[in-house]
Structure formats: C-alpha cells, structure tokens
C-alpha cells in the first residue's frame, strides 16, 4: 500500500514539477553574455570531435566489421557523441541522403569515388557553436593541414550548416583503398576521414551557473520526475 501511495504521489506531481535544467545551464564554466568568457567559451580543446569515415559501398561493410560494434543504419542526420550536433551527408546531384551507419561512435558513409557530396551539420543546442571541418587531411576552409583548433564555421543555436565546397572546389569522395582512416586519431587526418571539431562559441550567451532547484527533486527523493535532457 505504501508503495502504491508513493507511485500515485509521483504521478500526481509529474505534471506540476519543472523539468530538469539542461546541462549547459548547470555548467559552472559558463558566464553571462557581456562578461569575459570562462573556460568553456575559450577552451582550445574541442567539446566534441565528430568522426566520419567513408569508402565505396563494398568496403564499408568490412570496415564496420573491423570497428567491432553493431552498426546502426541512419536515415538522414545521425546524432553524434553527446548529442551536441547531428551529422549527415547528401548527394549533391539528387539531394538524397547517402547511406550511412553509426558504429562505435563513428559515422560510416558509403561514398562512390568522385561522387559530389555535401556535409550537413545540425546544432541541437540553443547556443552558437564553432565548427572546424577537416576533410581528407585538409582544413575545409583554408586547404592547410587539418586541425582540431578553434575557427572555421559558425552554427547558430538550433541552426543548420551545409557545406559542399572546400578551398579546392566541390567536395568529392576519393578512392579509399585501405582501412587506415579507421585508426587515424591525429588532428590532420587522411583520405577517407572527415572530422568536425566542435566548440562553444566565445560570444555564446548563457544563464549563470544553476544547480537543481528544490522543486525539481522528486517526492521522497526516489528519482527525478521525467527524463533529464541535456539540451532543449
């Protein structure tokens, strides 16, 4: 009876309690807009590095086998890492999403040699991000050796960035004849590897540090009501 009463109390309160604050609102390193940025907004280490490996369709399967995880076919954009960004690839000629699968945290893309493609990046957070993109070992914007440092393109909060040209011209998949891109963790990368270094923009507005409020704690301290979400 006591258990049933507790469950009833939780159900009655679930609609009245405020949802948990997103993690970015609880980050003590965030500052209000207009105040000099703290570490999260000036960090030289990316918040997230999203990796995509491409090869011809007949090579992608064996590469995922070597990755040693269960492939998850994607339809459109794939959620990368902690969900800060979604990443996808489209065929330029048709606009269709290119066949891809998430496996072991890496997005595997079935791209034919010389196929023109575009990179689509969706910012799932309400804050602006900086994204530096490296393709086949080269920085997308400058053509210099790839880097995981700040710079590159800006993606506004909840915004979408599409890229189909590099400093050298249209983005084209290359012929990939080995699995070396699978194991390359360098900032420069190599042919067959696409890396996105994601940073919180230095001018990102934010609320101040905030901890869980009393009205966000479930009755009896059993567990939080609702499912906590990092971003809204």
PDB file of C-alpha atoms in Angstrom:
ATOM      1  CA  UNK A   1       0.000   0.000   0.000  1.00  0.00           C
ATOM      2  CA  UNK A   2       2.809   2.403   0.849  1.00  0.00           C
ATOM      3  CA  UNK A   3       4.460   1.682  -2.490  1.00  0.00           C
ATOM      4  CA  UNK A   4       1.221   2.299  -4.370  1.00  0.00           C
ATOM      5  CA  UNK A   5       0.726   5.537  -2.500  1.00  0.00           C
ATOM      6  CA  UNK A   6       4.241   6.662  -3.395  1.00  0.00           C
ATOM      7  CA  UNK A   7       3.696   5.856  -7.078  1.00  0.00           C
ATOM      8  CA  UNK A   8       0.443   7.795  -7.023  1.00  0.00           C
ATOM      9  CA  UNK A   9       2.160  10.764  -5.453  1.00  0.00           C
ATOM     10  CA  UNK A  10       4.868  10.717  -8.094  1.00  0.00           C
ATOM     11  CA  UNK A  11       2.308  10.560 -10.885  1.00  0.00           C
ATOM     12  CA  UNK A  12       0.311  13.451  -9.463  1.00  0.00           C
ATOM     13  CA  UNK A  13       3.414  15.617  -9.182  1.00  0.00           C
ATOM     14  CA  UNK A  14       4.987  14.771 -12.539  1.00  0.00           C
ATOM     15  CA  UNK A  15       2.961  17.359 -14.385  1.00  0.00           C
ATOM     16  CA  UNK A  16       3.496  20.109 -11.847  1.00  0.00           C
ATOM     17  CA  UNK A  17       7.263  19.902 -11.370  1.00  0.00           C
ATOM     18  CA  UNK A  18       9.530  21.920 -13.625  1.00  0.00           C
ATOM     19  CA  UNK A  19      11.752  19.829 -15.915  1.00  0.00           C
ATOM     20  CA  UNK A  20      15.408  19.428 -15.114  1.00  0.00           C
ATOM     21  CA  UNK A  21      17.594  22.195 -16.424  1.00  0.00           C
ATOM     22  CA  UNK A  22      19.792  21.311 -19.431  1.00  0.00           C
ATOM     23  CA  UNK A  23      23.409  20.542 -18.615  1.00  0.00           C
ATOM     24  CA  UNK A  24      24.634  23.692 -20.344  1.00  0.00           C
ATOM     25  CA  UNK A  25      22.640  25.743 -17.827  1.00  0.00           C
ATOM     26  CA  UNK A  26      24.285  23.925 -14.942  1.00  0.00           C
ATOM     27  CA  UNK A  27      27.836  24.348 -16.245  1.00  0.00           C
ATOM     28  CA  UNK A  28      29.789  26.444 -13.747  1.00  0.00           C
ATOM     29  CA  UNK A  29      32.182  27.490 -16.527  1.00  0.00           C
ATOM     30  CA  UNK A  30      29.535  29.466 -18.415  1.00  0.00           C
ATOM     31  CA  UNK A  31      29.218  33.211 -17.905  1.00  0.00           C
ATOM     32  CA  UNK A  32      26.513  35.730 -18.659  1.00  0.00           C
ATOM     33  CA  UNK A  33      26.665  37.479 -22.005  1.00  0.00           C
ATOM     34  CA  UNK A  34      28.854  40.578 -21.785  1.00  0.00           C
ATOM     35  CA  UNK A  35      31.111  39.214 -19.046  1.00  0.00           C
ATOM     36  CA  UNK A  36      34.575  37.921 -20.066  1.00  0.00           C
ATOM     37  CA  UNK A  37      34.259  34.298 -21.104  1.00  0.00           C
ATOM     38  CA  UNK A  38      35.267  31.461 -18.853  1.00  0.00           C
ATOM     39  CA  UNK A  39      36.966  28.243 -19.818  1.00  0.00           C
ATOM     40  CA  UNK A  40      34.045  26.654 -21.692  1.00  0.00           C
ATOM     41  CA  UNK A  41      33.910  29.560 -24.130  1.00  0.00           C
ATOM     42  CA  UNK A  42      37.655  29.911 -24.688  1.00  0.00           C
ATOM     43  CA  UNK A  43      38.772  26.283 -24.461  1.00  0.00           C
ATOM     44  CA  UNK A  44      41.336  25.159 -27.018  1.00  0.00           C
ATOM     45  CA  UNK A  45      40.202  21.545 -26.627  1.00  0.00           C
ATOM     46  CA  UNK A  46      37.049  20.723 -28.632  1.00  0.00           C
ATOM     47  CA  UNK A  47      33.891  19.920 -26.726  1.00  0.00           C
ATOM     48  CA  UNK A  48      33.284  17.190 -29.296  1.00  0.00           C
ATOM     49  CA  UNK A  49      35.127  15.680 -32.261  1.00  0.00           C
ATOM     50  CA  UNK A  50      32.678  14.044 -34.647  1.00  0.00           C
ATOM     51  CA  UNK A  51      34.274  11.498 -36.990  1.00  0.00           C
ATOM     52  CA  UNK A  52      33.019  10.163 -40.294  1.00  0.00           C
ATOM     53  CA  UNK A  53      34.779   7.517 -42.366  1.00  0.00           C
ATOM     54  CA  UNK A  54      33.824   6.969 -45.991  1.00  0.00           C
ATOM     55  CA  UNK A  55      34.609   4.362 -48.609  1.00  0.00           C
ATOM     56  CA  UNK A  56      32.942   2.649 -51.536  1.00  0.00           C
ATOM     57  CA  UNK A  57      29.837   0.609 -50.570  1.00  0.00           C
ATOM     58  CA  UNK A  58      31.652  -2.719 -50.956  1.00  0.00           C
ATOM     59  CA  UNK A  59      34.344  -1.623 -48.480  1.00  0.00           C
ATOM     60  CA  UNK A  60      32.147  -0.041 -45.808  1.00  0.00           C
ATOM     61  CA  UNK A  61      30.808  -3.369 -44.507  1.00  0.00           C
ATOM     62  CA  UNK A  62      34.268  -4.883 -43.851  1.00  0.00           C
ATOM     63  CA  UNK A  63      35.406  -1.615 -42.237  1.00  0.00           C
ATOM     64  CA  UNK A  64      32.490  -1.711 -39.803  1.00  0.00           C
ATOM     65  CA  UNK A  65      33.327  -5.331 -39.055  1.00  0.00           C
ATOM     66  CA  UNK A  66      36.814  -4.204 -38.048  1.00  0.00           C
ATOM     67  CA  UNK A  67      35.297  -1.495 -35.856  1.00  0.00           C
ATOM     68  CA  UNK A  68      33.887  -4.300 -33.720  1.00  0.00           C
ATOM     69  CA  UNK A  69      30.492  -2.818 -32.867  1.00  0.00           C
ATOM     70  CA  UNK A  70      26.883  -3.160 -34.005  1.00  0.00           C
ATOM     71  CA  UNK A  71      26.119  -0.867 -36.975  1.00  0.00           C
ATOM     72  CA  UNK A  72      23.025   1.330 -36.671  1.00  0.00           C
ATOM     73  CA  UNK A  73      21.741   2.411 -40.100  1.00  0.00           C
ATOM     74  CA  UNK A  74      20.888   6.121 -40.214  1.00  0.00           C
ATOM     75  CA  UNK A  75      18.121   7.823 -42.124  1.00  0.00           C
ATOM     76  CA  UNK A  76      19.231  11.361 -42.659  1.00  0.00           C
ATOM     77  CA  UNK A  77      21.092  13.054 -39.826  1.00  0.00           C
ATOM     78  CA  UNK A  78      22.933  10.999 -37.208  1.00  0.00           C
ATOM     79  CA  UNK A  79      23.296  12.135 -33.598  1.00  0.00           C
ATOM     80  CA  UNK A  80      26.981  12.374 -32.768  1.00  0.00           C
ATOM     81  CA  UNK A  81      28.654  11.933 -29.391  1.00  0.00           C
ATOM     82  CA  UNK A  82      26.688  13.533 -26.570  1.00  0.00           C
ATOM     83  CA  UNK A  83      24.106  14.952 -28.952  1.00  0.00           C
ATOM     84  CA  UNK A  84      25.616  18.403 -29.388  1.00  0.00           C
ATOM     85  CA  UNK A  85      25.412  18.073 -33.175  1.00  0.00           C
ATOM     86  CA  UNK A  86      23.775  15.894 -35.789  1.00  0.00           C
ATOM     87  CA  UNK A  87      25.774  14.992 -38.885  1.00  0.00           C
ATOM     88  CA  UNK A  88      24.725  13.752 -42.288  1.00  0.00           C
ATOM     89  CA  UNK A  89      25.814  13.533 -45.927  1.00  0.00           C
ATOM     90  CA  UNK A  90      23.767  14.239 -49.053  1.00  0.00           C
ATOM     91  CA  UNK A  91      24.357  13.523 -52.713  1.00  0.00           C
ATOM     92  CA  UNK A  92      24.604  16.912 -54.446  1.00  0.00           C
ATOM     93  CA  UNK A  93      23.068  15.734 -57.714  1.00  0.00           C
ATOM     94  CA  UNK A  94      19.914  14.246 -56.194  1.00  0.00           C
ATOM     95  CA  UNK A  95      19.693  15.822 -52.736  1.00  0.00           C
ATOM     96  CA  UNK A  96      19.187  12.363 -51.232  1.00  0.00           C
ATOM     97  CA  UNK A  97      20.824  11.240 -48.016  1.00  0.00           C
ATOM     98  CA  UNK A  98      23.792   8.989 -48.628  1.00  0.00           C
ATOM     99  CA  UNK A  99      23.675   5.569 -46.997  1.00  0.00           C
ATOM    100  CA  UNK A 100      25.402   5.711 -43.623  1.00  0.00           C
ATOM    101  CA  UNK A 101      25.621   3.849 -40.319  1.00  0.00           C
ATOM    102  CA  UNK A 102      26.775   4.697 -36.816  1.00  0.00           C
ATOM    103  CA  UNK A 103      29.202   2.139 -35.476  1.00  0.00           C
ATOM    104  CA  UNK A 104      31.378   2.562 -32.411  1.00  0.00           C
ATOM    105  CA  UNK A 105      30.781   6.313 -32.315  1.00  0.00           C
ATOM    106  CA  UNK A 106      31.934   6.830 -35.919  1.00  0.00           C
ATOM    107  CA  UNK A 107      29.649   7.565 -38.866  1.00  0.00           C
ATOM    108  CA  UNK A 108      30.411   5.246 -41.792  1.00  0.00           C
ATOM    109  CA  UNK A 109      29.392   6.669 -45.176  1.00  0.00           C
ATOM    110  CA  UNK A 110      29.062   4.698 -48.416  1.00  0.00           C
ATOM    111  CA  UNK A 111      30.503   7.144 -50.942  1.00  0.00           C
ATOM    112  CA  UNK A 112      31.447   6.356 -54.509  1.00  0.00           C
ATOM    113  CA  UNK A 113      34.743   7.756 -55.846  1.00  0.00           C
ATOM    114  CA  UNK A 114      34.231  11.216 -57.442  1.00  0.00           C
ATOM    115  CA  UNK A 115      30.677  11.449 -56.096  1.00  0.00           C
ATOM    116  CA  UNK A 116      29.850  15.070 -55.213  1.00  0.00           C
ATOM    117  CA  UNK A 117      28.504  15.368 -51.688  1.00  0.00           C
ATOM    118  CA  UNK A 118      27.534  17.924 -49.068  1.00  0.00           C
ATOM    119  CA  UNK A 119      28.076  17.857 -45.327  1.00  0.00           C
ATOM    120  CA  UNK A 120      25.068  18.789 -43.182  1.00  0.00           C
ATOM    121  CA  UNK A 121      25.626  19.799 -39.553  1.00  0.00           C
ATOM    122  CA  UNK A 122      22.697  20.465 -37.221  1.00  0.00           C
ATOM    123  CA  UNK A 123      23.306  22.328 -33.948  1.00  0.00           C
ATOM    124  CA  UNK A 124      20.996  20.711 -31.403  1.00  0.00           C
ATOM    125  CA  UNK A 125      21.806  23.179 -28.635  1.00  0.00           C
ATOM    126  CA  UNK A 126      20.344  26.676 -28.137  1.00  0.00           C
ATOM    127  CA  UNK A 127      23.861  28.166 -28.126  1.00  0.00           C
ATOM    128  CA  UNK A 128      26.054  29.145 -31.102  1.00  0.00           C
ATOM    129  CA  UNK A 129      28.889  26.775 -31.933  1.00  0.00           C
ATOM    130  CA  UNK A 130      32.157  26.987 -33.836  1.00  0.00           C
ATOM    131  CA  UNK A 131      32.891  24.039 -36.111  1.00  0.00           C
ATOM    132  CA  UNK A 132      36.229  23.371 -37.794  1.00  0.00           C
ATOM    133  CA  UNK A 133      35.941  20.761 -40.536  1.00  0.00           C
ATOM    134  CA  UNK A 134      38.808  18.638 -41.826  1.00  0.00           C
ATOM    135  CA  UNK A 135      38.326  16.554 -44.983  1.00  0.00           C
ATOM    136  CA  UNK A 136      40.860  14.042 -46.303  1.00  0.00           C
ATOM    137  CA  UNK A 137      43.608  15.521 -44.142  1.00  0.00           C
ATOM    138  CA  UNK A 138      42.973  19.149 -45.135  1.00  0.00           C
ATOM    139  CA  UNK A 139      41.141  22.030 -43.486  1.00  0.00           C
ATOM    140  CA  UNK A 140      37.941  22.562 -45.442  1.00  0.00           C
ATOM    141  CA  UNK A 141      38.120  26.369 -45.440  1.00  0.00           C
ATOM    142  CA  UNK A 142      41.836  27.014 -45.934  1.00  0.00           C
ATOM    143  CA  UNK A 143      43.314  23.923 -47.558  1.00  0.00           C
ATOM    144  CA  UNK A 144      46.006  23.819 -44.854  1.00  0.00           C
ATOM    145  CA  UNK A 145      46.737  20.575 -42.984  1.00  0.00           C
ATOM    146  CA  UNK A 146      43.760  19.540 -40.879  1.00  0.00           C
ATOM    147  CA  UNK A 147      43.424  20.940 -37.365  1.00  0.00           C
ATOM    148  CA  UNK A 148      41.256  20.480 -34.287  1.00  0.00           C
ATOM    149  CA  UNK A 149      41.734  24.074 -33.159  1.00  0.00           C
ATOM    150  CA  UNK A 150      39.173  26.859 -32.946  1.00  0.00           C
ATOM    151  CA  UNK A 151      37.967  28.567 -36.096  1.00  0.00           C
ATOM    152  CA  UNK A 152      36.116  27.518 -39.188  1.00  0.00           C
ATOM    153  CA  UNK A 153      32.354  27.924 -39.499  1.00  0.00           C
ATOM    154  CA  UNK A 154      29.728  29.220 -37.095  1.00  0.00           C
ATOM    155  CA  UNK A 155      26.434  27.431 -36.474  1.00  0.00           C
ATOM    156  CA  UNK A 156      23.777  29.432 -34.668  1.00  0.00           C
ATOM    157  CA  UNK A 157      21.701  27.868 -31.899  1.00  0.00           C
ATOM    158  CA  UNK A 158      19.352  25.233 -33.352  1.00  0.00           C
ATOM    159  CA  UNK A 159      20.748  26.167 -36.764  1.00  0.00           C
ATOM    160  CA  UNK A 160      21.953  24.057 -39.684  1.00  0.00           C
ATOM    161  CA  UNK A 161      25.177  24.372 -41.648  1.00  0.00           C
ATOM    162  CA  UNK A 162      25.589  22.884 -45.130  1.00  0.00           C
ATOM    163  CA  UNK A 163      28.974  22.579 -46.822  1.00  0.00           C
ATOM    164  CA  UNK A 164      29.608  21.284 -50.323  1.00  0.00           C
ATOM    165  CA  UNK A 165      32.750  23.180 -51.328  1.00  0.00           C
ATOM    166  CA  UNK A 166      36.273  23.284 -49.967  1.00  0.00           C
ATOM    167  CA  UNK A 167      39.016  25.771 -50.760  1.00  0.00           C
ATOM    168  CA  UNK A 168      39.909  23.436 -53.635  1.00  0.00           C
ATOM    169  CA  UNK A 169      36.437  23.186 -55.151  1.00  0.00           C
ATOM    170  CA  UNK A 170      33.418  20.852 -54.824  1.00  0.00           C
ATOM    171  CA  UNK A 171      33.576  18.106 -52.213  1.00  0.00           C
ATOM    172  CA  UNK A 172      34.193  14.786 -53.928  1.00  0.00           C
ATOM    173  CA  UNK A 173      34.639  11.384 -52.342  1.00  0.00           C
ATOM    174  CA  UNK A 174      38.036   9.900 -53.114  1.00  0.00           C
ATOM    175  CA  UNK A 175      39.119   6.358 -53.807  1.00  0.00           C
ATOM    176  CA  UNK A 176      39.880   4.696 -50.448  1.00  0.00           C
ATOM    177  CA  UNK A 177      41.895   1.503 -50.711  1.00  0.00           C
ATOM    178  CA  UNK A 178      42.735   0.761 -47.063  1.00  0.00           C
ATOM    179  CA  UNK A 179      41.237   0.832 -43.569  1.00  0.00           C
ATOM    180  CA  UNK A 180      43.857   3.287 -42.268  1.00  0.00           C
ATOM    181  CA  UNK A 181      41.302   6.088 -41.755  1.00  0.00           C
ATOM    182  CA  UNK A 182      39.591   3.908 -39.150  1.00  0.00           C
ATOM    183  CA  UNK A 183      42.566   4.095 -36.825  1.00  0.00           C
ATOM    184  CA  UNK A 184      43.823   7.621 -37.522  1.00  0.00           C
ATOM    185  CA  UNK A 185      43.271   9.802 -34.459  1.00  0.00           C
ATOM    186  CA  UNK A 186      45.548  12.660 -35.499  1.00  0.00           C
ATOM    187  CA  UNK A 187      44.310  16.213 -35.999  1.00  0.00           C
ATOM    188  CA  UNK A 188      45.480  16.102 -39.617  1.00  0.00           C
ATOM    189  CA  UNK A 189      43.549  13.011 -40.619  1.00  0.00           C
ATOM    190  CA  UNK A 190      43.932  11.334 -44.020  1.00  0.00           C
ATOM    191  CA  UNK A 191      41.935  10.478 -47.166  1.00  0.00           C
ATOM    192  CA  UNK A 192      38.673   8.820 -46.196  1.00  0.00           C
ATOM    193  CA  UNK A 193      38.386  10.595 -42.838  1.00  0.00           C
ATOM    194  CA  UNK A 194      36.216  13.646 -42.099  1.00  0.00           C
ATOM    195  CA  UNK A 195      36.497  15.292 -38.683  1.00  0.00           C
ATOM    196  CA  UNK A 196      34.455  18.060 -37.086  1.00  0.00           C
ATOM    197  CA  UNK A 197      35.919  19.827 -34.054  1.00  0.00           C
ATOM    198  CA  UNK A 198      33.032  21.464 -32.178  1.00  0.00           C
ATOM    199  CA  UNK A 199      33.474  24.359 -29.729  1.00  0.00           C
ATOM    200  CA  UNK A 200      31.095  26.564 -27.784  1.00  0.00           C
ATOM    201  CA  UNK A 201      31.283  29.977 -29.465  1.00  0.00           C
ATOM    202  CA  UNK A 202      33.264  32.538 -27.481  1.00  0.00           C
ATOM    203  CA  UNK A 203      30.355  35.006 -27.559  1.00  0.00           C
ATOM    204  CA  UNK A 204      27.706  32.449 -26.613  1.00  0.00           C
ATOM    205  CA  UNK A 205      25.144  33.941 -24.216  1.00  0.00           C
ATOM    206  CA  UNK A 206      24.252  31.829 -21.221  1.00  0.00           C
ATOM    207  CA  UNK A 207      22.432  31.825 -17.960  1.00  0.00           C
ATOM    208  CA  UNK A 208      24.624  31.722 -14.903  1.00  0.00           C
ATOM    209  CA  UNK A 209      25.555  28.534 -13.055  1.00  0.00           C
ATOM    210  CA  UNK A 210      22.452  26.839 -11.741  1.00  0.00           C
ATOM    211  CA  UNK A 211      22.010  23.751  -9.627  1.00  0.00           C
ATOM    212  CA  UNK A 212      18.938  21.619  -9.237  1.00  0.00           C
ATOM    213  CA  UNK A 213      16.164  23.537  -7.508  1.00  0.00           C
ATOM    214  CA  UNK A 214      14.087  22.043  -4.669  1.00  0.00           C
ATOM    215  CA  UNK A 215      11.008  21.899  -6.895  1.00  0.00           C
ATOM    216  CA  UNK A 216      12.938  19.750  -9.387  1.00  0.00           C
ATOM    217  CA  UNK A 217      13.554  16.974  -6.869  1.00  0.00           C
ATOM    218  CA  UNK A 218      11.028  14.155  -6.832  1.00  0.00           C
ATOM    219  CA  UNK A 219       8.957  13.465  -3.709  1.00  0.00           C
ATOM    220  CA  UNK A 220      10.608  11.148  -1.183  1.00  0.00           C
ATOM    221  CA  UNK A 221      13.909  11.607  -3.029  1.00  0.00           C
ATOM    222  CA  UNK A 222      13.311   8.426  -5.024  1.00  0.00           C
ATOM    223  CA  UNK A 223      14.248   9.632  -8.510  1.00  0.00           C
ATOM    224  CA  UNK A 224      13.733  12.710 -10.703  1.00  0.00           C
ATOM    225  CA  UNK A 225      10.325  13.038 -12.313  1.00  0.00           C
ATOM    226  CA  UNK A 226      10.639  12.893 -16.079  1.00  0.00           C
ATOM    227  CA  UNK A 227      13.683  12.106 -18.156  1.00  0.00           C
ATOM    228  CA  UNK A 228      16.557  14.589 -17.780  1.00  0.00           C
ATOM    229  CA  UNK A 229      17.643  16.070 -21.090  1.00  0.00           C
ATOM    230  CA  UNK A 230      20.972  17.692 -21.782  1.00  0.00           C
ATOM    231  CA  UNK A 231      19.612  20.104 -24.352  1.00  0.00           C
ATOM    232  CA  UNK A 232      16.206  21.525 -25.211  1.00  0.00           C
TER     233      UNK A 232
END
